[in-house]
Coordinates of C-alpha atoms in Angstrom, one line a residue:
Chain A
X1 CA 0.0 0.0 0.0
X2 CA 2.6 2.5 1.1
X3 CA 5.1 1.9 -1.8
X4 CA 2.2 2.2 -4.3
X5 CA 1.1 5.5 -2.8
X6 CA 4.7 6.9 -2.9
X7 CA 5.1 5.8 -6.5
X8 CA 2.0 7.5 -7.7
X9 CA 2.9 10.6 -5.8
X10 CA 6.4 10.8 -7.2
X11 CA 5.5 10.2 -10.8
X12 CA 2.3 12.1 -11.0
X13 CA 3.5 14.8 -13.5
X14 CA 5.6 12.4 -15.6
X15 CA 2.6 10.0 -15.8
X16 CA 0.4 12.8 -17.2
X17 CA 2.9 13.8 -19.9
X18 CA 3.6 10.2 -20.7
X19 CA -0.1 9.6 -21.3
X20 CA -0.2 12.6 -23.6
X21 CA 2.9 11.4 -25.6
X22 CA 1.8 7.8 -26.1
X23 CA -1.9 8.7 -26.6
X24 CA -3.0 6.4 -23.8
X25 CA -6.5 7.4 -22.6
X26 CA -6.5 9.5 -19.5
X27 CA -8.1 8.2 -16.4
X28 CA -10.4 11.2 -16.0
X29 CA -12.0 13.1 -18.8
X30 CA -11.5 16.9 -18.7
X31 CA -14.8 18.5 -17.6
X32 CA -15.5 22.2 -17.9
X33 CA -16.4 22.5 -14.2
X34 CA -12.9 21.2 -13.4
X35 CA -11.3 23.8 -15.6
X36 CA -13.2 26.6 -13.9
X37 CA -12.3 25.2 -10.5
X38 CA -8.7 25.1 -11.5
X39 CA -8.7 28.7 -12.6
X40 CA -10.4 29.8 -9.4
X41 CA -7.9 27.8 -7.4
X42 CA -5.0 29.4 -9.1
X43 CA -6.4 32.9 -8.6
X44 CA -6.9 32.2 -4.9
X45 CA -3.4 30.7 -4.7
X46 CA -1.9 33.9 -6.1
X47 CA -4.0 36.0 -3.7
X48 CA -3.0 34.0 -0.7
X49 CA 0.7 33.8 -1.6
X50 CA 1.1 37.4 -2.7
X51 CA 1.7 39.1 0.7
X52 CA 4.5 36.5 1.3
X53 CA 5.9 37.2 -2.1
X54 CA 5.6 41.0 -1.5
X55 CA 7.5 40.7 1.8
X56 CA 10.4 38.9 0.0
X57 CA 10.3 41.2 -3.0
X58 CA 10.5 44.3 -0.8
X59 CA 13.2 42.8 1.4
X60 CA 15.5 42.7 -1.7
X61 CA 14.9 46.3 -2.8
X62 CA 16.6 49.4 -1.4
X63 CA 14.3 51.8 0.4
X64 CA 14.7 54.4 -2.2
X65 CA 13.0 52.1 -4.8
X66 CA 10.3 51.1 -2.3
X67 CA 9.3 54.7 -1.6
X68 CA 9.2 55.8 -5.3
X69 CA 5.8 56.5 -6.7
X70 CA 5.5 53.3 -8.8
X71 CA 6.0 50.1 -6.9
X72 CA 8.4 47.6 -8.4
X73 CA 6.7 44.2 -8.7
X74 CA 9.8 42.2 -9.3
X75 CA 13.1 42.5 -7.4
X76 CA 15.2 43.7 -10.4
X77 CA 18.4 45.4 -9.2
X78 CA 17.8 43.9 -5.8
X79 CA 20.5 43.0 -3.3
X80 CA 21.0 41.5 0.1
X81 CA 22.0 44.8 1.5
X82 CA 18.9 45.0 3.7
X83 CA 19.7 41.6 5.2
X84 CA 23.3 42.6 5.8
X85 CA 22.0 45.7 7.6
X86 CA 19.7 43.6 9.8
X87 CA 22.5 41.0 10.6
X88 CA 24.9 43.8 11.4
X89 CA 22.7 44.7 14.4
X90 CA 23.8 41.3 15.9
X91 CA 20.5 40.7 17.6
X92 CA 18.9 38.2 15.2
X93 CA 20.7 35.0 16.1
X94 CA 20.2 35.2 19.8
X95 CA 16.5 35.7 19.2
X96 CA 16.4 32.7 16.8
X97 CA 18.1 30.5 19.4
X98 CA 15.6 31.6 22.0
X99 CA 12.6 30.9 19.7
X100 CA 14.0 27.5 18.8
X101 CA 14.6 26.3 22.4
X102 CA 11.2 27.5 23.6
X103 CA 9.3 26.1 20.6
X104 CA 11.0 22.7 20.6
X105 CA 10.5 22.3 24.3
X106 CA 6.8 23.2 23.9
X107 CA 6.2 20.9 20.9
X108 CA 7.9 17.9 22.6
X109 CA 6.1 18.1 25.9
X110 CA 2.8 19.1 24.4
X111 CA 2.7 16.1 22.0
X112 CA 3.7 13.8 24.8
X113 CA 1.1 15.0 27.3
X114 CA -1.7 15.5 24.7
X115 CA -1.1 12.1 23.2
X116 CA -1.3 10.4 26.6
X117 CA -4.5 12.3 27.4
X118 CA -6.0 11.6 24.0
X119 CA -5.4 7.9 24.5
X120 CA -7.0 8.0 27.9
X121 CA -10.2 9.7 26.7
X122 CA -10.7 7.8 23.4
X123 CA -9.6 4.3 24.4
X124 CA -10.7 4.0 28.0
X125 CA -14.0 4.4 29.8
X126 CA -13.4 5.8 33.2
X127 CA -15.0 7.9 35.9
X128 CA -14.4 11.6 35.2
X129 CA -13.8 11.2 31.5
X130 CA -16.7 13.4 30.5
X131 CA -15.7 16.1 33.0
X132 CA -12.1 16.1 31.6
X133 CA -13.3 16.4 28.0
X134 CA -15.7 19.2 29.1
X135 CA -12.8 20.9 31.0
X136 CA -10.5 20.6 27.9
X137 CA -13.1 22.1 25.6
X138 CA -13.7 25.0 27.9
X139 CA -10.1 25.6 28.8
X140 CA -9.0 25.9 25.2
X141 CA -11.4 28.9 25.0
X142 CA -9.8 30.8 27.8
X143 CA -8.4 33.9 26.1
X144 CA -4.7 34.1 26.9
X145 CA -4.9 37.9 26.7
X146 CA -7.1 37.8 29.8
X147 CA -4.6 35.7 31.8
X148 CA -1.2 37.1 31.0
X149 CA -1.0 39.5 33.9
X150 CA -1.7 36.7 36.4
X151 CA 0.8 34.5 34.6
X152 CA 3.4 37.2 34.8
X153 CA 2.9 37.6 38.5
X154 CA 3.2 33.8 39.0
X155 CA 6.4 33.5 37.0
X156 CA 7.8 36.5 38.7
X157 CA 7.3 34.9 42.1
X158 CA 8.8 31.6 40.9
X159 CA 11.8 33.4 39.5
X160 CA 11.0 32.1 36.0
X161 CA 10.8 35.4 34.1
X162 CA 13.3 35.6 31.2
X163 CA 13.6 31.8 31.3
X164 CA 13.0 29.1 28.7
X165 CA 11.3 26.8 31.2
X166 CA 8.9 29.5 32.6
X167 CA 7.5 30.5 29.2
X168 CA 7.4 26.9 28.0
X169 CA 5.2 25.9 30.9
X170 CA 2.7 28.6 29.8
X171 CA 2.9 27.6 26.2
X172 CA 2.5 23.9 26.8
X173 CA -0.6 24.6 28.9
X174 CA -2.0 27.0 26.2
X175 CA -1.5 24.4 23.4
X176 CA -2.2 21.1 25.2
X177 CA -6.1 21.4 25.3
X178 CA -6.6 21.8 21.6
X179 CA -3.9 19.2 20.9
X180 CA -5.7 16.7 23.1
X181 CA -8.9 17.4 21.2
X182 CA -7.2 17.2 17.8
X183 CA -5.4 13.9 18.7
X184 CA -8.5 12.5 20.2
X185 CA -10.2 12.9 16.8
X186 CA -7.3 11.0 15.1
X187 CA -7.3 8.3 17.7
X188 CA -11.0 7.9 17.5
X189 CA -10.7 7.9 13.7
X190 CA -8.7 4.7 13.9
X191 CA -11.4 2.1 14.5
X192 CA -11.0 0.3 17.8
X193 CA -12.1 -2.8 15.8
X194 CA -8.7 -2.8 14.1
X195 CA -7.0 -3.0 17.5
X196 CA -9.5 -5.6 18.8
X197 CA -9.0 -7.7 15.7
X198 CA -5.2 -7.6 16.3
X199 CA -5.9 -8.6 19.9
X200 CA -8.1 -11.5 18.8
X201 CA -5.2 -12.6 16.6
X202 CA -3.0 -12.7 19.7
X203 CA -1.4 -9.3 20.2
X204 CA -1.5 -7.7 23.6
X205 CA -3.3 -4.5 24.1
X206 CA 0.0 -2.6 24.1
X207 CA 1.2 -4.5 21.2
X208 CA -2.0 -3.9 19.2
X209 CA -1.7 -0.3 20.0
X210 CA 1.9 0.2 18.9
X211 CA 1.7 -2.2 15.9
X212 CA -1.7 -1.2 14.5
X213 CA -2.9 2.2 15.9
X214 CA 0.3 4.1 16.3
X215 CA 1.5 4.0 12.7
X216 CA -2.0 5.2 11.6
X217 CA -1.7 8.1 14.0
X218 CA 1.5 9.5 12.4
X219 CA -0.4 12.1 10.3
X220 CA -2.3 13.2 13.4
X221 CA 0.9 13.6 15.4
X222 CA 2.5 15.5 12.6
X223 CA -0.5 17.8 12.3
X224 CA -0.7 18.4 16.0
X225 CA 3.0 19.0 16.2
X226 CA 2.8 21.5 13.4
X227 CA -0.1 23.2 15.3
X228 CA 1.9 23.3 18.5
X229 CA 5.0 24.6 16.7
X230 CA 3.1 27.4 15.1
X231 CA 1.4 28.5 18.3
X232 CA 4.6 28.6 20.2
X233 CA 6.7 30.2 17.4
X234 CA 4.2 32.9 16.7
X235 CA 3.1 33.7 20.3
X236 CA 3.4 37.3 21.1
X237 CA 1.4 38.6 24.0
X238 CA 2.6 36.3 26.8
X239 CA 6.2 36.6 25.5
X240 CA 5.9 40.3 25.7
X241 CA 5.3 40.3 29.4
X242 CA 7.4 37.2 30.4
X243 CA 10.5 37.8 28.4
X244 CA 11.3 41.4 29.1
X245 CA 15.0 41.5 28.8
X246 CA 16.3 42.2 25.3
X247 CA 18.7 39.2 25.3
X248 CA 15.7 36.8 26.0
X249 CA 13.6 38.1 23.1
X250 CA 11.9 35.5 20.8
X251 CA 11.7 36.3 17.1
X252 CA 8.2 38.0 17.2
X253 CA 9.4 40.3 20.0
X254 CA 12.6 41.0 18.1
X255 CA 10.7 41.9 15.0
X256 CA 8.4 44.2 16.8
X257 CA 11.3 45.9 18.4
X258 CA 12.9 46.2 15.0
X259 CA 9.8 47.8 13.5
X260 CA 9.5 50.2 16.4
X261 CA 13.2 51.2 16.2
X262 CA 12.8 51.8 12.4
X263 CA 9.6 53.8 12.9
X264 CA 11.3 56.3 15.1
X265 CA 13.1 57.4 11.9
X266 CA 11.1 57.2 8.6
X267 CA 10.3 53.5 8.4
X268 CA 12.9 51.7 6.3
X269 CA 10.5 49.2 4.7
X270 CA 13.2 47.3 3.0
X271 CA 14.9 46.5 6.3
X272 CA 11.6 45.8 8.0
X273 CA 10.7 43.3 5.3
X274 CA 14.1 41.7 5.4
X275 CA 13.6 41.2 9.2
X276 CA 10.2 39.8 8.6
X277 CA 11.5 37.5 6.0
X278 CA 14.2 36.2 8.4
X279 CA 11.4 35.5 11.0
X280 CA 9.1 33.8 8.5
X281 CA 11.6 31.8 6.4
X282 CA 12.5 29.1 9.0
X283 CA 8.8 28.4 9.5
X284 CA 8.1 28.3 5.7
X285 CA 10.9 25.9 5.1
X286 CA 9.8 23.7 7.9
X287 CA 6.3 23.8 6.5
X288 CA 7.3 22.8 3.0
X289 CA 9.2 19.8 4.4
X290 CA 6.2 18.5 6.5
X291 CA 3.5 19.5 4.0
X292 CA 3.6 16.2 2.1
X293 CA 3.1 14.2 5.3
X294 CA 0.4 16.7 6.4
X295 CA -1.7 16.1 3.3
X296 CA -0.9 12.5 2.3
X297 CA -3.9 10.4 3.1
X298 CA -2.1 7.6 5.1
X299 CA -5.1 7.1 7.3
X300 CA -7.6 7.4 4.5
X301 CA -5.6 4.8 2.4
X302 CA -5.4 2.3 5.3
X303 CA -9.0 2.7 6.2
X304 CA -10.3 2.5 2.7
X305 CA -8.0 -0.4 1.7
Chain B
X1 CA -23.4 -2.6 17.3
X2 CA -20.4 -4.3 15.9
X3 CA -19.7 -6.0 19.2
X4 CA -23.1 -7.7 18.9
X5 CA -22.9 -8.5 15.3
X6 CA -19.4 -10.0 15.3
X7 CA -20.1 -13.0 17.5
X8 CA -23.4 -13.5 15.6
X9 CA -21.6 -13.6 12.3
X10 CA -19.4 -16.6 13.2
X11 CA -21.0 -18.6 16.1
X12 CA -19.4 -21.9 15.0
X13 CA -15.9 -21.9 16.5
X14 CA -16.9 -21.0 20.1
X15 CA -18.9 -24.1 21.0
X16 CA -16.7 -26.4 18.8
X17 CA -13.5 -25.7 20.6
X18 CA -13.1 -26.4 24.3
X19 CA -11.7 -23.0 25.0
X20 CA -11.1 -21.8 28.6
X21 CA -14.2 -20.0 29.8
X22 CA -12.5 -16.6 30.2
X23 CA -11.7 -16.4 26.5
X24 CA -15.2 -17.4 25.4
X25 CA -16.7 -14.7 27.6
X26 CA -16.4 -11.0 26.6
X27 CA -13.4 -9.6 28.4
X28 CA -14.5 -8.0 31.6
X29 CA -13.5 -4.3 31.8
X30 CA -11.8 -3.9 35.1
X31 CA -11.7 -0.3 36.3
X32 CA -8.1 0.6 35.4
X33 CA -5.9 3.3 36.8
X34 CA -4.1 3.6 33.4
X35 CA -6.3 6.4 32.0
X36 CA -5.7 8.5 35.2
X37 CA -1.9 8.1 34.9
X38 CA -2.2 9.1 31.2
X39 CA -4.0 12.3 32.3
X40 CA -1.7 13.4 35.1
X41 CA 0.8 15.4 33.0
X42 CA -1.9 17.3 31.1
X43 CA -3.9 18.1 34.2
X44 CA -0.8 19.0 36.1
X45 CA 0.4 21.6 33.6
X46 CA -3.0 23.1 33.2
X47 CA -3.4 23.5 37.0
X48 CA 0.0 25.2 37.2
X49 CA -0.1 27.5 34.2
X50 CA -3.8 28.3 34.0
X51 CA -5.6 27.2 37.2
X52 CA -3.4 29.1 39.6
X53 CA -3.4 32.4 37.6
X54 CA -7.2 32.0 37.2
X55 CA -7.7 31.9 41.0
X56 CA -5.4 34.9 41.3
X57 CA -7.4 36.7 38.8
X58 CA -10.7 36.0 40.6
X59 CA -9.3 37.3 43.8
X60 CA -7.7 40.3 42.1
X61 CA -10.9 41.3 40.4
X62 CA -12.3 42.1 43.9
X63 CA -9.4 44.4 44.7
X64 CA -8.7 48.0 43.9
X65 CA -5.3 49.0 42.5
X66 CA -4.5 52.7 42.7
X67 CA -1.4 54.9 43.1
X68 CA -0.7 53.5 46.5
X69 CA -0.3 50.0 45.2
X70 CA 2.4 51.1 42.8
X71 CA 4.4 51.9 45.8
X72 CA 4.0 48.4 47.3
X73 CA 0.9 48.7 49.4
X74 CA -1.6 45.8 49.6
X75 CA -4.6 46.4 47.4
X76 CA -8.0 47.2 49.1
X77 CA -10.8 44.7 49.0
X78 CA -13.8 46.3 47.2
X79 CA -16.1 43.3 46.6
X80 CA -17.9 43.5 43.3
X81 CA -17.3 47.3 42.8
X82 CA -14.9 46.6 39.8
X83 CA -17.7 44.6 38.1
X84 CA -20.2 47.3 38.8
X85 CA -17.9 49.9 37.3
X86 CA -17.2 47.8 34.3
X87 CA -20.9 47.0 33.6
X88 CA -22.1 50.6 33.9
X89 CA -19.4 51.9 31.6
X90 CA -20.6 52.8 28.1
X91 CA -17.1 52.3 26.7
X92 CA -17.2 48.7 27.9
X93 CA -20.4 48.0 26.0
X94 CA -19.1 49.7 22.9
X95 CA -16.0 47.5 23.0
X96 CA -18.1 44.4 23.7
X97 CA -20.5 45.1 20.8
X98 CA -17.6 45.7 18.4
X99 CA -15.8 42.6 19.5
X100 CA -18.8 40.3 19.1
X101 CA -19.6 41.7 15.7
X102 CA -16.0 41.5 14.6
X103 CA -15.7 37.9 15.9
X104 CA -18.9 36.6 14.3
X105 CA -18.2 38.2 10.9
X106 CA -14.6 37.1 10.8
X107 CA -15.4 33.5 11.8
X108 CA -18.3 33.2 9.3
X109 CA -16.2 34.6 6.4
X110 CA -13.3 32.4 7.4
X111 CA -15.3 29.2 7.6
X112 CA -17.2 29.8 4.4
X113 CA -14.0 30.6 2.4
X114 CA -12.2 27.7 4.1
X115 CA -14.8 25.1 3.2
X116 CA -14.8 26.5 -0.4
X117 CA -11.0 26.2 -0.5
X118 CA -11.2 22.6 0.8
X119 CA -13.8 21.7 -1.9
X120 CA -11.6 23.3 -4.5
X121 CA -8.6 21.3 -3.3
X122 CA -10.7 18.2 -3.6
X123 CA -12.0 19.1 -7.0
X124 CA -8.9 20.2 -8.9
X125 CA -6.0 18.1 -10.3
X126 CA -2.9 17.2 -8.3
X127 CA -0.7 20.0 -9.6
X128 CA -3.2 22.7 -9.1
X129 CA -4.0 21.4 -5.6
X130 CA -0.3 21.4 -4.7
X131 CA 0.0 25.0 -5.8
X132 CA -3.1 26.0 -3.8
X133 CA -1.8 24.1 -0.8
X134 CA 1.6 25.7 -1.0
X135 CA 0.0 29.1 -1.2
X136 CA -2.1 28.3 1.9
X137 CA 0.9 26.9 3.7
X138 CA 2.8 30.1 3.0
X139 CA 0.0 32.2 4.5
X140 CA -0.5 29.8 7.4
X141 CA 3.2 29.6 8.1
X142 CA 3.7 33.3 8.4
X143 CA 4.3 34.4 12.0
X144 CA 1.5 36.9 13.0
X145 CA 3.9 39.8 13.6
X146 CA 5.6 39.2 10.2
X147 CA 2.2 39.1 8.5
X148 CA 1.2 42.3 10.2
X149 CA 4.3 44.2 9.1
X150 CA 3.7 43.0 5.5
X151 CA 0.0 43.9 5.5
X152 CA 0.7 47.3 7.1
X153 CA 3.2 47.9 4.4
X154 CA 0.6 46.8 1.7
X155 CA -2.0 49.2 3.2
X156 CA 0.5 52.0 3.9
X157 CA -1.1 55.3 3.2
X158 CA 1.8 56.8 1.3
X159 CA 3.5 54.1 -0.6
X160 CA 1.3 51.1 -0.1
X161 CA 0.5 48.8 -3.0
X162 CA -3.2 48.7 -2.3
X163 CA -3.6 52.5 -2.7
X164 CA -1.4 52.4 -5.8
X165 CA -3.4 49.5 -7.4
X166 CA -6.8 51.1 -6.6
X167 CA -5.7 54.4 -8.0
X168 CA -4.5 52.6 -11.2
X169 CA -7.9 51.0 -11.5
X170 CA -9.5 54.5 -11.6
X171 CA -10.4 55.1 -7.9
X172 CA -8.6 57.9 -6.3
X173 CA -7.0 56.3 -3.3
X174 CA -3.8 58.4 -3.3
X175 CA -2.7 58.9 0.3
X176 CA -5.9 57.3 1.6
X177 CA -5.5 56.3 5.2
X178 CA -7.2 53.0 5.8
X179 CA -6.7 53.0 9.5
X180 CA -8.2 56.3 10.3
X181 CA -11.9 55.4 10.3
X182 CA -13.1 52.5 12.5
X183 CA -15.1 50.7 9.7
X184 CA -12.2 50.9 7.3
X185 CA -9.9 49.8 10.1
X186 CA -12.0 46.8 10.8
X187 CA -12.2 46.0 7.1
X188 CA -8.4 45.9 6.9
X189 CA -8.3 43.8 10.1
X190 CA -10.9 41.4 8.7
X191 CA -8.9 41.0 5.4
X192 CA -5.8 40.1 7.5
X193 CA -7.5 37.9 10.0
X194 CA -9.4 35.9 7.3
X195 CA -6.2 35.6 5.2
X196 CA -4.4 34.2 8.3
X197 CA -7.2 31.9 9.4
X198 CA -8.5 30.3 6.2
X199 CA -5.6 27.9 5.7
X200 CA -6.2 26.2 9.0
X201 CA -9.9 25.8 8.2
X202 CA -9.2 24.7 4.6
X203 CA -6.6 22.0 5.6
X204 CA -8.8 20.7 8.5
X205 CA -11.8 20.4 6.2
X206 CA -9.8 19.0 3.4
X207 CA -8.4 16.3 5.8
X208 CA -12.0 15.5 6.6
X209 CA -12.9 15.4 2.9
X210 CA -10.2 12.9 2.1
X211 CA -12.0 10.5 4.5
X212 CA -15.2 10.8 2.4
X213 CA -15.3 7.7 0.3
X214 CA -15.1 8.5 -3.4
X215 CA -17.0 5.3 -4.2
X216 CA -20.1 6.7 -2.4
X217 CA -19.8 10.0 -4.2
X218 CA -19.4 8.4 -7.5
X219 CA -22.4 6.1 -6.8
X220 CA -24.5 9.2 -5.9
X221 CA -23.4 10.9 -9.0
X222 CA -24.4 7.9 -11.2
X223 CA -27.8 7.9 -9.4
X224 CA -28.2 11.5 -10.6
X225 CA -27.4 13.5 -7.4
X226 CA -26.4 17.1 -8.3
X227 CA -23.2 18.6 -7.0
X228 CA -25.0 20.7 -4.3
X229 CA -27.1 17.6 -3.4
X230 CA -23.9 15.5 -3.0
X231 CA -22.4 18.3 -0.9
X232 CA -25.3 18.8 1.5
X233 CA -26.4 15.2 1.7
X234 CA -23.1 13.3 1.7
X235 CA -20.1 15.5 2.2
X236 CA -21.5 17.9 4.8
X237 CA -22.8 15.3 7.2
X238 CA -19.5 13.5 7.0
X239 CA -17.3 16.5 7.6
X240 CA -19.7 18.1 10.1
X241 CA -17.7 17.0 13.3
X242 CA -14.5 18.7 12.0
X243 CA -16.6 21.7 10.7
X244 CA -18.2 22.3 14.0
X245 CA -14.8 22.1 15.8
X246 CA -13.2 24.5 13.4
X247 CA -16.1 27.0 13.5
X248 CA -16.0 26.9 17.3
X249 CA -12.3 27.6 17.4
X250 CA -12.6 30.4 14.9
X251 CA -15.2 32.1 17.0
X252 CA -13.0 31.8 20.1
X253 CA -9.8 32.9 18.3
X254 CA -11.5 35.8 16.6
X255 CA -13.0 37.1 19.8
X256 CA -9.5 37.6 21.2
X257 CA -7.6 39.0 18.3
X258 CA -4.9 40.9 20.0
X259 CA -1.6 41.1 18.1
X260 CA -3.4 42.1 14.9
X261 CA -5.4 44.9 16.4
X262 CA -2.4 46.1 18.5
X263 CA -0.1 46.2 15.5
X264 CA -2.6 48.0 13.4
X265 CA -3.2 50.5 16.2
X266 CA 0.6 51.0 16.5
X267 CA 0.6 51.7 12.8
X268 CA -1.4 54.9 13.4
X269 CA -5.0 54.2 14.3
X270 CA -6.9 55.9 17.1
X271 CA -7.1 53.4 20.0
X272 CA -10.3 54.5 21.7
X273 CA -12.5 53.9 18.7
X274 CA -10.8 50.8 17.4
X275 CA -10.2 48.8 20.7
X276 CA -11.5 45.3 20.9
X277 CA -11.7 43.4 24.1
X278 CA -8.1 42.2 24.0
X279 CA -6.5 45.5 23.4
X280 CA -8.9 47.2 25.8
X281 CA -7.9 44.9 28.7
X282 CA -4.3 45.4 27.8
X283 CA -4.7 49.1 27.9
X284 CA -6.5 49.0 31.3
X285 CA -4.2 46.3 32.8
X286 CA -0.8 47.1 31.4
X287 CA -1.3 50.7 30.4
X288 CA -3.0 51.9 33.5
X289 CA -1.9 49.1 35.9
X290 CA -5.5 48.8 37.0
X291 CA -5.2 45.1 37.7
X292 CA -8.6 45.0 39.5
X293 CA -10.6 46.3 36.6
X294 CA -8.5 44.4 34.1
X295 CA -9.2 41.2 36.0
X296 CA -12.9 41.9 36.2
X297 CA -12.9 42.5 32.4
X298 CA -11.0 39.3 31.8
X299 CA -13.4 37.3 33.8
X300 CA -16.3 38.9 31.9
X301 CA -14.5 37.9 28.7
X302 CA -14.1 34.3 30.0
X303 CA -17.8 34.1 30.8
X304 CA -18.7 35.6 27.5
X305 CA -16.5 33.1 25.6
X306 CA -18.0 30.2 27.5
X307 CA -21.5 31.5 27.0
X308 CA -20.9 32.0 23.3
X309 CA -19.5 28.5 22.9
X310 CA -21.7 26.6 25.3
X311 CA -24.0 25.2 22.6
X312 CA -21.1 24.1 20.5
X313 CA -19.4 22.4 23.4
X314 CA -22.6 20.5 24.3
X315 CA -22.9 19.5 20.6
X316 CA -19.3 18.3 20.5
X317 CA -19.8 16.3 23.7
X318 CA -22.9 14.6 22.1
X319 CA -20.9 13.7 19.0
X320 CA -18.1 12.4 21.3
X321 CA -20.4 9.9 23.1

């Protein structure tokens, strides 16, 4: 099943051109509705990608070009001068290191905790299960913006301000409820009958879980991990109050500081966009790596087959 | 259902083999401690990082913070006076009304576009889908603050691309300030929030759509079901659980937009007429160090959120059991 999926995925474009060349009949006839859908999809794709493109385009152009009357839609005559100017301030890499340590700590513990809880609520019947689910659903609604003063006071009294552990604790708690709910959906999506069948065939409960259910949960874990990563990487409000010292800034705080510093003079949009690009690019690369696993229908394939 | 039908389907082996009685009987479910152990880490971290601050907040909402407290004096206990002050303040109700309207409009627009996007992903060919997905991933992957700087640059009143493009199209938008008027401010905010939120909705719904059996859809099509009939009678009921969850989360998230509104305000909008609940609490709490009022407002927001979402939660619980 898996090799077959991978093969069709890898050779999708070559298969299409091959069928054209040899005149083999296509699997699906071209319908007008499909063409309209494709055009709409491409227009929407351009609309959604454009701000990201515009950020990168602007980051390559000198401010003099950006503030001229006619915008330059392509980065002709561009250079990396804006990036050099940003790097020369020497504050980017410490912020990157801070963001990475906080985010990776959060993702690891969040997935571990949420996975355990998701197993408990979707594979066991126990007293208090319903209350826990109810609590999770309500807790994930608590607006962080209404709690951050209290969280600041607590971290302050624990001596965990300007500390990876302190902010990670808050991030894990902020992300865990939704991750539990998300993973619960994936665990429940794998029919318990598959596990029971394996147990009838002689596997232990643990064995059935790790040999049958766990591999089918990989897309769920990836999706939840991506969610947790995004939340922690992008978080702004809590970081603003917990990480006050400049050397403990995460990337969002660093970028805001950069924009503010630039706005005190006439904003240098080229440098601001270069700084934004530096903040966004690690995430975008990470995303393009995981996107295949995010969207490949491993579960769908297994359940259907 | 299946537990009943499985033994009925193959009754022969059980009486034929002299199996030990405990295997012939359905396995008794002993009350196990395992689920509780599995829940300990999650509950622990929630109690530490949310439970304790929440209790602090409830206590603080009954206290008055003034000038004296900035010099280290213990706050005075004032009972429900903070709540009374908050509830009789016209500014509070203006902010509340704006926040609810903003949150409902944004969530509705996001979910509708997200579902449309997911259906498109499902309908188009592999290459087009990949292009659309990459575009979605780009927008989704953008950190909020980075997105905000780009959008503020796009809507910049002097050199922004939006004003230039609209002027080129024949509308005079030269030096038009989008952030000055509240309605136009919220329009910009809505564009940005929807742009940011649609990818999550689209991918979640698309993941649900891939679970919909193509055989069933093809069979319905052969039987003459129209596209809208197939959507409402087959696809929608199947993706409804994920749709409900996603819609619920959008409402919650859009009620507490903070970074977006704050960044737009920083870019030159008047705060008093554009504040939503998040930025209002921030201004009262951090700006004025009035922790008592800020806590009372926060608790009001918590109750409002729970009230808004109560129906959804009950619905989700029903689906769960």
